PDB file of C-alpha atoms and ligand atoms in Angstrom:
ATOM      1  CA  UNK A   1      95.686  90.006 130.929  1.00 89.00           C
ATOM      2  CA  UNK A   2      94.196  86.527 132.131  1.00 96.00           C
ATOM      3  CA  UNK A   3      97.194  83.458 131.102  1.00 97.00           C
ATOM      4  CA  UNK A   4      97.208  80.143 131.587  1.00 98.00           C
ATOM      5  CA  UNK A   5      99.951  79.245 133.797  1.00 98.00           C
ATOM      6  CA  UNK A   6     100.466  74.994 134.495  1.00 98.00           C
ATOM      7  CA  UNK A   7     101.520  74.494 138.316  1.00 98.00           C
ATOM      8  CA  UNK A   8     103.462  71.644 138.872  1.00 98.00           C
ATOM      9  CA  UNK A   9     103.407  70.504 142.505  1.00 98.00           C
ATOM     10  CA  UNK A  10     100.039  72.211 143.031  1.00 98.00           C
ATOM     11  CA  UNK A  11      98.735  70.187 145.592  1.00 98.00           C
ATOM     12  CA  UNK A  12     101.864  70.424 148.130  1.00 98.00           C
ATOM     13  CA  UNK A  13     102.723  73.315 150.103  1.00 98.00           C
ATOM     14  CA  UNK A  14     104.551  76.082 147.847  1.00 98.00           C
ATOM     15  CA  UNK A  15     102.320  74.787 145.191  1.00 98.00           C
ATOM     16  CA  UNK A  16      98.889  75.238 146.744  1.00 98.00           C
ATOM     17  CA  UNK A  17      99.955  78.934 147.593  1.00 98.00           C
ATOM     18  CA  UNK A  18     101.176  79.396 144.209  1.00 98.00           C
ATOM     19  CA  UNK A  19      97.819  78.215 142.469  1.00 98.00           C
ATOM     20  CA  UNK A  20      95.565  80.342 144.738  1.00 98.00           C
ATOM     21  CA  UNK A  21      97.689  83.261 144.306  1.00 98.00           C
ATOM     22  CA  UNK A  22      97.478  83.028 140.304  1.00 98.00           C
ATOM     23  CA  UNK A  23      93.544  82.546 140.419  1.00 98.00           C
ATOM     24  CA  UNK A  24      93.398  84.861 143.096  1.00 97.00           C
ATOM     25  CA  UNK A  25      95.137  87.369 140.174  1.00 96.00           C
ATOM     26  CA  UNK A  26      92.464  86.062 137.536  1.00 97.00           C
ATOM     27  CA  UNK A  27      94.879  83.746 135.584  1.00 98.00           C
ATOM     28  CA  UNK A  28      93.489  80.260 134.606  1.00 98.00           C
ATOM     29  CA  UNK A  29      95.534  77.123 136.261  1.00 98.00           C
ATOM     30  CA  UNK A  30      96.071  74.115 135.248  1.00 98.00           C
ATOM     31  CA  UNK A  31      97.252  71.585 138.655  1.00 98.00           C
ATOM     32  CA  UNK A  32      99.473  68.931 137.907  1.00 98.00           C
ATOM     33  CA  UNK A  33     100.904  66.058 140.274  1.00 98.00           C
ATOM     34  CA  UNK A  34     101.543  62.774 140.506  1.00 97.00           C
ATOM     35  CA  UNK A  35      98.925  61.574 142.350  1.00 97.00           C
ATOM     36  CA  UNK A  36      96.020  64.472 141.893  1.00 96.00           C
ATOM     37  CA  UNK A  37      95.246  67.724 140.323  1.00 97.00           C
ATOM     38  CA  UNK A  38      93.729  68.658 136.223  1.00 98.00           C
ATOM     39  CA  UNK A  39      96.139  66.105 134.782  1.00 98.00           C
ATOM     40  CA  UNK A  40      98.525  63.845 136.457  1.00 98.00           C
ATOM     41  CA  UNK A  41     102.284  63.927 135.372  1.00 98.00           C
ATOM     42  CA  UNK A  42     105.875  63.002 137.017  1.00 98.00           C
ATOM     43  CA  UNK A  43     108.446  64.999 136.388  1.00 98.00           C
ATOM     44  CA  UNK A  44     110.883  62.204 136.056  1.00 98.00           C
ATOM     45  CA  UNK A  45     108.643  60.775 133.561  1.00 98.00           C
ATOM     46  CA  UNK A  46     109.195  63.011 130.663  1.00 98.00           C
ATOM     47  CA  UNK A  47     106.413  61.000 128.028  1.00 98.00           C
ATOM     48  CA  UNK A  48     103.782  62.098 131.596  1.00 98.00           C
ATOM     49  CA  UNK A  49     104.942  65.739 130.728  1.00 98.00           C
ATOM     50  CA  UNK A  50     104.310  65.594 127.164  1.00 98.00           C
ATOM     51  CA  UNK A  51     101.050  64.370 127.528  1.00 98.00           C
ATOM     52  CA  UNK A  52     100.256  66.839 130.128  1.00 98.00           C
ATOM     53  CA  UNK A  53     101.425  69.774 127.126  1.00 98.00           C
ATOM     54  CA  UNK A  54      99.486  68.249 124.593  1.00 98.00           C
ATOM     55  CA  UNK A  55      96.218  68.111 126.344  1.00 98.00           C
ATOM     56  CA  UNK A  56      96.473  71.949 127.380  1.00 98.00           C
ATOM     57  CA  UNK A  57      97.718  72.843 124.186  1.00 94.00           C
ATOM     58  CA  UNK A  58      97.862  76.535 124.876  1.00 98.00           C
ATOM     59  CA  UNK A  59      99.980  78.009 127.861  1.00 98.00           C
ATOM     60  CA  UNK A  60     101.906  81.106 128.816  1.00 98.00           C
ATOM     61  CA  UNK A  61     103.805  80.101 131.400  1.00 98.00           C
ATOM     62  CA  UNK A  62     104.630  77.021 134.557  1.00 98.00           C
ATOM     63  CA  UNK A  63     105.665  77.188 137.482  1.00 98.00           C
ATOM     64  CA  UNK A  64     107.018  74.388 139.186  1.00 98.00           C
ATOM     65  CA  UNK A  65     106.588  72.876 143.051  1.00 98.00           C
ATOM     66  CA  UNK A  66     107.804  69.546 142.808  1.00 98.00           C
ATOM     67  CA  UNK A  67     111.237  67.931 143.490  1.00 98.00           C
ATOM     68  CA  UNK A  68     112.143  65.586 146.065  1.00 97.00           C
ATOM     69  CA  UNK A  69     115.785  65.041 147.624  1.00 98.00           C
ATOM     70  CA  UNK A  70     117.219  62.884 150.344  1.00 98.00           C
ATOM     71  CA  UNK A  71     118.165  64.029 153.280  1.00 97.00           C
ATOM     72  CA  UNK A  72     121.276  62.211 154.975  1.00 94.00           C
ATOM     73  CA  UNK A  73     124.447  62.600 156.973  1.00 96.00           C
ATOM     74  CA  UNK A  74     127.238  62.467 154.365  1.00 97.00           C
ATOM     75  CA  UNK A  75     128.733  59.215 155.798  1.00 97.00           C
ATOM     76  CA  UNK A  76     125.065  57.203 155.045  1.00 97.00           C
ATOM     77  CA  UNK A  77     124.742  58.691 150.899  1.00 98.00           C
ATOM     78  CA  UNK A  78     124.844  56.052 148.682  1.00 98.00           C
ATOM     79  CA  UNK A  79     124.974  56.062 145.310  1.00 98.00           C
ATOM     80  CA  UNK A  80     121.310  55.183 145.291  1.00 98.00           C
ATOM     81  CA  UNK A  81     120.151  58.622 147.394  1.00 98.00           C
ATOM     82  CA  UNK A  82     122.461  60.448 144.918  1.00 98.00           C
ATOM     83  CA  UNK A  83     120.694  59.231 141.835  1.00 98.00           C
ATOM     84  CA  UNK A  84     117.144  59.368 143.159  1.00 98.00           C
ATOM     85  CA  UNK A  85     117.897  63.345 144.303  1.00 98.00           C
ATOM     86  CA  UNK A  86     119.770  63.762 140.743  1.00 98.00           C
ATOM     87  CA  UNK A  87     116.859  62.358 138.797  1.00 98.00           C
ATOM     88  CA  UNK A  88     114.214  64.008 140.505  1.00 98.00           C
ATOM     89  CA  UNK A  89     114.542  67.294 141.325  1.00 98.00           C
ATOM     90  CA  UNK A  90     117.535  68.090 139.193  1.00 98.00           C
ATOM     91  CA  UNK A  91     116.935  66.397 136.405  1.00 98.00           C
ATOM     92  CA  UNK A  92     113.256  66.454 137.001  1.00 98.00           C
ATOM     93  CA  UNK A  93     113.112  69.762 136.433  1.00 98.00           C
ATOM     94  CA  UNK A  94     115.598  70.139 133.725  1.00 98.00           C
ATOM     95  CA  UNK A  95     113.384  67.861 131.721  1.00 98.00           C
ATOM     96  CA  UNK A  96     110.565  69.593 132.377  1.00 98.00           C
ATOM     97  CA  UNK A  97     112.042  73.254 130.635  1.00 98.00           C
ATOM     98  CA  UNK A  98     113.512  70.732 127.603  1.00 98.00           C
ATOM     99  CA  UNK A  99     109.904  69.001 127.295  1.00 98.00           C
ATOM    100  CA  UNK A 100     107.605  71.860 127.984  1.00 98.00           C
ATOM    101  CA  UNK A 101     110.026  74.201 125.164  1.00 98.00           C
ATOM    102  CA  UNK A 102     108.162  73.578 122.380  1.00 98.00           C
ATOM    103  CA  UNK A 103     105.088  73.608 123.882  1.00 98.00           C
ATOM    104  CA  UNK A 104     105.095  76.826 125.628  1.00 98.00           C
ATOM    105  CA  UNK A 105     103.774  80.243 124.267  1.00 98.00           C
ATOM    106  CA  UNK A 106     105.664  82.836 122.720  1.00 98.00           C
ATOM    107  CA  UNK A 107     107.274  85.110 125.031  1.00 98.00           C
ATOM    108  CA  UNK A 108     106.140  82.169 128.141  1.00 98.00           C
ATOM    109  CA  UNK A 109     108.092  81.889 131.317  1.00 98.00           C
ATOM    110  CA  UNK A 110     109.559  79.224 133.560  1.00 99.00           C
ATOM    111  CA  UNK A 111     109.554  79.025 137.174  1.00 99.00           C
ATOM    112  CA  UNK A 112     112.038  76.636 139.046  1.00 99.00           C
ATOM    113  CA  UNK A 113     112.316  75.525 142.397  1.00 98.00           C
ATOM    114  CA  UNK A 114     115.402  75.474 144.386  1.00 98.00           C
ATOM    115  CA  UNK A 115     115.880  76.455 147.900  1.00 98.00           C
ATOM    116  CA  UNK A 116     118.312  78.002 150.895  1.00 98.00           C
ATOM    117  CA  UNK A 117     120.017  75.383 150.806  1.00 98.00           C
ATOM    118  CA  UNK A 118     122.444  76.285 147.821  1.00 98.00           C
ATOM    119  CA  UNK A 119     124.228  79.162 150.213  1.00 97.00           C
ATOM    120  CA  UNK A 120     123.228  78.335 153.588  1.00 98.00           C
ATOM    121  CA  UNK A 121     123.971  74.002 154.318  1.00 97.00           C
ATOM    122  CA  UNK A 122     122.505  72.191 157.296  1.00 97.00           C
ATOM    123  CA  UNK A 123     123.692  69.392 158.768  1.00 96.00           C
ATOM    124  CA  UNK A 124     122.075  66.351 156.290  1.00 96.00           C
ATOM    125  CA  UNK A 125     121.929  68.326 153.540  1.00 97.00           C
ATOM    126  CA  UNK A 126     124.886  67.686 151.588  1.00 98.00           C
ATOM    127  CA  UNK A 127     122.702  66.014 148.507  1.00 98.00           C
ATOM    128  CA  UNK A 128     119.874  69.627 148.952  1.00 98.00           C
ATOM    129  CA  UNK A 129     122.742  71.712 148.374  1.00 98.00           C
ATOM    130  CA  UNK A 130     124.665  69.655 145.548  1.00 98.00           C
ATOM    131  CA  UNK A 131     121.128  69.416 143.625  1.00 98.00           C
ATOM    132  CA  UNK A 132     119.776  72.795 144.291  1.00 98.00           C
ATOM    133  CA  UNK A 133     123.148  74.234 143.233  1.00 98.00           C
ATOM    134  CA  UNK A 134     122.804  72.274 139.488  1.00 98.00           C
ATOM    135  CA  UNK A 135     118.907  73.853 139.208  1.00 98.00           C
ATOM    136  CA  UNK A 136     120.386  77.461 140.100  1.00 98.00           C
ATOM    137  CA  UNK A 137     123.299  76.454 137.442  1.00 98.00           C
ATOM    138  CA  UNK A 138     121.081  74.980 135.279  1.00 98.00           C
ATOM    139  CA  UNK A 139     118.739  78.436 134.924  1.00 98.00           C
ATOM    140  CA  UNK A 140     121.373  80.927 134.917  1.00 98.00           C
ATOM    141  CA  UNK A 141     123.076  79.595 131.954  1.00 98.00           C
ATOM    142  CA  UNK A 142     119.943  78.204 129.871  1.00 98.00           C
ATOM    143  CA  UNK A 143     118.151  81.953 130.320  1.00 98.00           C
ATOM    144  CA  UNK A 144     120.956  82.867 127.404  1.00 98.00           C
ATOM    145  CA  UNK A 145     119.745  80.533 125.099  1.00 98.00           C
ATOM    146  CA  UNK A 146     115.832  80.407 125.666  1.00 98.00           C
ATOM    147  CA  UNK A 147     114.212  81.237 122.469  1.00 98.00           C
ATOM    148  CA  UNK A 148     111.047  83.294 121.565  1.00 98.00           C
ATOM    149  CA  UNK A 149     111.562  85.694 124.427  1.00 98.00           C
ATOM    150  CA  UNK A 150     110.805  82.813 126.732  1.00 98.00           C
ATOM    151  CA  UNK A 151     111.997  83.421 130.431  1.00 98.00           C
ATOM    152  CA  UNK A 152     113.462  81.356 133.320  1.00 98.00           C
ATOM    153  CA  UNK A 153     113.846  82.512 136.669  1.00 98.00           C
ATOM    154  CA  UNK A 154     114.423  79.871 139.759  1.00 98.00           C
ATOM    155  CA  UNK A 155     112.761  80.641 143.491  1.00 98.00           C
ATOM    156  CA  UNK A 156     114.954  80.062 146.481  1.00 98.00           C
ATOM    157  CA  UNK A 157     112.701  80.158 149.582  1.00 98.00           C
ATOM    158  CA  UNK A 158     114.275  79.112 153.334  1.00 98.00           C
ATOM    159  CA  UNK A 159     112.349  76.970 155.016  1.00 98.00           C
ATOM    160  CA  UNK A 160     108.263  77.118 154.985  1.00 98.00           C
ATOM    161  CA  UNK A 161     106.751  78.655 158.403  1.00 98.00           C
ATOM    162  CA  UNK A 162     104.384  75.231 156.883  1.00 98.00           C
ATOM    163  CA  UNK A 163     106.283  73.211 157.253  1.00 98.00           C
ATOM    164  CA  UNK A 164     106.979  72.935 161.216  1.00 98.00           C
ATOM    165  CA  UNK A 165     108.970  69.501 160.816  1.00 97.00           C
ATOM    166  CA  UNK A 166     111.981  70.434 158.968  1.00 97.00           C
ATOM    167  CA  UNK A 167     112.358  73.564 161.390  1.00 98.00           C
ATOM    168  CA  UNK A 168     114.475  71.146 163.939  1.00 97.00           C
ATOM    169  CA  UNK A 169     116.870  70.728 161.032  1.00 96.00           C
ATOM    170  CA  UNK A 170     117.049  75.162 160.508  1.00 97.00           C
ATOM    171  CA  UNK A 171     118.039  76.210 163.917  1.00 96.00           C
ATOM    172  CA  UNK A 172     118.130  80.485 163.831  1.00 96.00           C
ATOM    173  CA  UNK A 173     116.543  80.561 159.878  1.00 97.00           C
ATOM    174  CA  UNK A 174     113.385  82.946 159.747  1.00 98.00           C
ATOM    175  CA  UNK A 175     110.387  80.939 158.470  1.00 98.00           C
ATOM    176  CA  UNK A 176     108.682  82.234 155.321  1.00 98.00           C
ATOM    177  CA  UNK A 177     105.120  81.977 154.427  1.00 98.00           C
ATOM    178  CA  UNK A 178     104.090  79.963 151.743  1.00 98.00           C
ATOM    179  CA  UNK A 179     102.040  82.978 150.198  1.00 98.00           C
ATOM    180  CA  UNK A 180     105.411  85.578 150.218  1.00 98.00           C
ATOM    181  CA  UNK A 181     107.281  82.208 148.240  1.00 98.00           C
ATOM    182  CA  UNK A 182     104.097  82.515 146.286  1.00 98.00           C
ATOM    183  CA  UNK A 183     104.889  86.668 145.038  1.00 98.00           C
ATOM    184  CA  UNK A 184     108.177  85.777 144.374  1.00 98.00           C
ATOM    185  CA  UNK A 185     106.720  82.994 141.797  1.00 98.00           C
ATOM    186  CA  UNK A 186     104.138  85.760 140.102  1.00 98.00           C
ATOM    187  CA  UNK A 187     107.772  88.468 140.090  1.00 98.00           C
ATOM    188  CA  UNK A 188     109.972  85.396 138.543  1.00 98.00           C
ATOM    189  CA  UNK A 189     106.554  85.204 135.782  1.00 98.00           C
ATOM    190  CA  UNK A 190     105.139  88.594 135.229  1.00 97.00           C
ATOM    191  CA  UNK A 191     107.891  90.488 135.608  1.00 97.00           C
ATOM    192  CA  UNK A 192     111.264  91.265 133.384  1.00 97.00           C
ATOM    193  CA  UNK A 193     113.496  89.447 135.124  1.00 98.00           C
ATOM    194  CA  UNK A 194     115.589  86.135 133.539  1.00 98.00           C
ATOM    195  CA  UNK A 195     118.221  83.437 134.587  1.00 98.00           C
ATOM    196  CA  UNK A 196     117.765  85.139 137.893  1.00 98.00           C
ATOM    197  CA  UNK A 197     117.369  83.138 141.386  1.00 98.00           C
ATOM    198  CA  UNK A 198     114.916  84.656 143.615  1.00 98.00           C
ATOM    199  CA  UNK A 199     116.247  84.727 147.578  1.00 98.00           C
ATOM    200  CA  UNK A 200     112.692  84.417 149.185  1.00 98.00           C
TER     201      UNK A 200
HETATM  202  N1  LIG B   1     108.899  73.101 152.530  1.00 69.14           N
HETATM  203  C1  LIG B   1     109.989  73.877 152.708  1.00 69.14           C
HETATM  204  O1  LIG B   1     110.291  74.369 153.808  1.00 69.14           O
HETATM  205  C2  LIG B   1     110.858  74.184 151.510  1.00 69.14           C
HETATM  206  C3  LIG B   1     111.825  75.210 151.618  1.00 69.14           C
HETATM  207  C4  LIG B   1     112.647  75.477 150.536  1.00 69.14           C
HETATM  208  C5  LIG B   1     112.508  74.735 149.357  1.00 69.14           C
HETATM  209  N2  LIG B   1     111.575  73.756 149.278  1.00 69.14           N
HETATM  210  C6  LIG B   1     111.470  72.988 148.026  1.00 69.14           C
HETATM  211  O2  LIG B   1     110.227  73.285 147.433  1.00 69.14           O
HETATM  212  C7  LIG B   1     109.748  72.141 146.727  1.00 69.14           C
HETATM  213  C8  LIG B   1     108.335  71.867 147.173  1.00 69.14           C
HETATM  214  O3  LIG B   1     108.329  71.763 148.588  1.00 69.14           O
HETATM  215  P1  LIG B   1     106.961  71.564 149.388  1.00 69.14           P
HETATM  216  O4  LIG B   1     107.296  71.651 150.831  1.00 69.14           O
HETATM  217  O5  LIG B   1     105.889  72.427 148.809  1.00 69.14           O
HETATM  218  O6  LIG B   1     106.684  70.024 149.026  1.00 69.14           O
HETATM  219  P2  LIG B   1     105.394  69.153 149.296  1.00 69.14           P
HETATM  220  O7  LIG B   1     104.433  69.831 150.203  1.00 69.14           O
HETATM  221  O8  LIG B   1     105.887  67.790 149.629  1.00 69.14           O
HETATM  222  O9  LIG B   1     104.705  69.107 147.852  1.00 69.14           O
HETATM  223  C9  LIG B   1     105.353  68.560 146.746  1.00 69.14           C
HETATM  224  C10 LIG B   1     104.371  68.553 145.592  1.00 69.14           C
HETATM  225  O10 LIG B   1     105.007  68.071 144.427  1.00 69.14           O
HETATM  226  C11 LIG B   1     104.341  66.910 143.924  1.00 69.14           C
HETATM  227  N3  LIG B   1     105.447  66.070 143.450  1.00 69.14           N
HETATM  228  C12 LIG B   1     106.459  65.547 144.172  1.00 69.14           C
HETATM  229  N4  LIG B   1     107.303  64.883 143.382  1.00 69.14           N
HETATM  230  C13 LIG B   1     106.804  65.001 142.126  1.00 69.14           C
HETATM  231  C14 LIG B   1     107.211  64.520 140.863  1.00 69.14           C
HETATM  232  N5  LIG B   1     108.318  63.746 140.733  1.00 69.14           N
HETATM  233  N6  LIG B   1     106.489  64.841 139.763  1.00 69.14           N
HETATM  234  C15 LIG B   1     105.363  65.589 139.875  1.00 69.14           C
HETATM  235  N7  LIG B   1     104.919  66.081 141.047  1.00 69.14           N
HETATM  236  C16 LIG B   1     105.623  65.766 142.158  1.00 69.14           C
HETATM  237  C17 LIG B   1     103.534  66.366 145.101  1.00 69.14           C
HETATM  238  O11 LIG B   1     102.351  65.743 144.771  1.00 69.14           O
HETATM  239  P3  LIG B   1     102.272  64.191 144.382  1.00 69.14           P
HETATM  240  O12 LIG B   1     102.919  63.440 145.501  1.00 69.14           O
HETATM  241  O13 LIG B   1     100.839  63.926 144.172  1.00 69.14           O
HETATM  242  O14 LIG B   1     103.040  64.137 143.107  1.00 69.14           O
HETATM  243  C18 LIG B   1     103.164  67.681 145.789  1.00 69.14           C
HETATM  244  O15 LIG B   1     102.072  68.291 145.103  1.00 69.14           O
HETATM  245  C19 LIG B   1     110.748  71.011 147.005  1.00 69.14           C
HETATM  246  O16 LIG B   1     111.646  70.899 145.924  1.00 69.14           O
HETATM  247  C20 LIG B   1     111.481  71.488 148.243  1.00 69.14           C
HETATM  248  O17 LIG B   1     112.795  71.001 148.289  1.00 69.14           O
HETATM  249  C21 LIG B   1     110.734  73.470 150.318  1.00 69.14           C
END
């Protein structure tokens, strides 16, 4: 059955492979960034969301891409790399389940984005771990009180075989494809599953 699914992120790495697996599948999607895609939104701008929900009007399900963090040794955070991490892709994409609730279809699903991060730290990635910790936190608990039969499930990939800069920073981790990060987003949507956290 063909859905409409809004990626957020769709123009970066895990959110290119998400779209093109989706259409690939027959679904319709709808791109959203900051800077390109079907409509342009920031997820630290929740009225941007809103706007984004009201144009589609009808959607089954989104899976989100984007969420930036700082990267630091823990002796050079400041306050100011805390808050940016916090608001973005913590809070980012906390506001994007509250904004996109009422919005969403019947029986709809959310897809988060955290990362390896949570159980494995490298070295200036205090602030990745704190933040990706709260999204993991944030999905387990809220699956118990999504209404409508609505879903939320959060994707944990190691680092991106893509992404060739950060693998410096991931001495010994396996690299993952974008496109296997890319199942585990259709499993976290089409499938049964809910408050879970997908190790990808
Ligand atoms: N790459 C990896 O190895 C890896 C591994 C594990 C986890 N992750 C996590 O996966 C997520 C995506 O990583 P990626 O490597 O695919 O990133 P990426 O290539 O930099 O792409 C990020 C995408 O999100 C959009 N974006 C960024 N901030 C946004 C915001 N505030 N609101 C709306 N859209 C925003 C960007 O487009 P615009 O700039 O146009 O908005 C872009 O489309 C991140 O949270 C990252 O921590 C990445």
């Amino acid at each position: 059955m063909k859905r409409t699914i809004i990626v957020f992120g769709a123009s970066g790495t895990i959110g290119t492979a998400v779209s093109a697996r989706f259409e690939q599948e027959g679904h319709q999607v709808v791109r959203v960034g900051r800077s390109s895609g079907d409509y342009k939104a920031d997820i630290t701008d929740v009225a941007s969301m809103e706007a984004v929900f009201k144009a589609v009007k009808h959607f089954d399900a989104i899976a989100n891409a984007a969420g930036d963090v700082a990267s630091h040794p823990l002796e050079e955070i400041t306050d100011e790399s805390i808050g940016f991490s916090i608001g973005n892709k913590m809070l980012g994409q906390v506001n994007l389940v509250r904004t996109a609730l009422p919005y969403i279809a019947d029986k709809g699903a959310f897809a988060l984005i955290s990362g390896v991060l949570t159980n494995e730290p490298i070295l200036g990635g205090v602030i990745g771990t704190m933040v990706n910790g709260a999204v993991e936190g944030f999905v387990k608990a809220a699956a118990h009180e999504m209404p409508r039969g609505i879903r939320i499930n959060c994707i944990s990939p190691t680092v991106l075989a893509e992404s060739p800069a950060y693998h410096p920073y991931f001495p010994g981790f396996v690299p993952v494809a974008a496109s296997q990060v890319a199942i585990a987003y259709e499993r976290a949507i089409f499938g049964i599953i809910n408050g879970r956290v997908i190790s990808v």
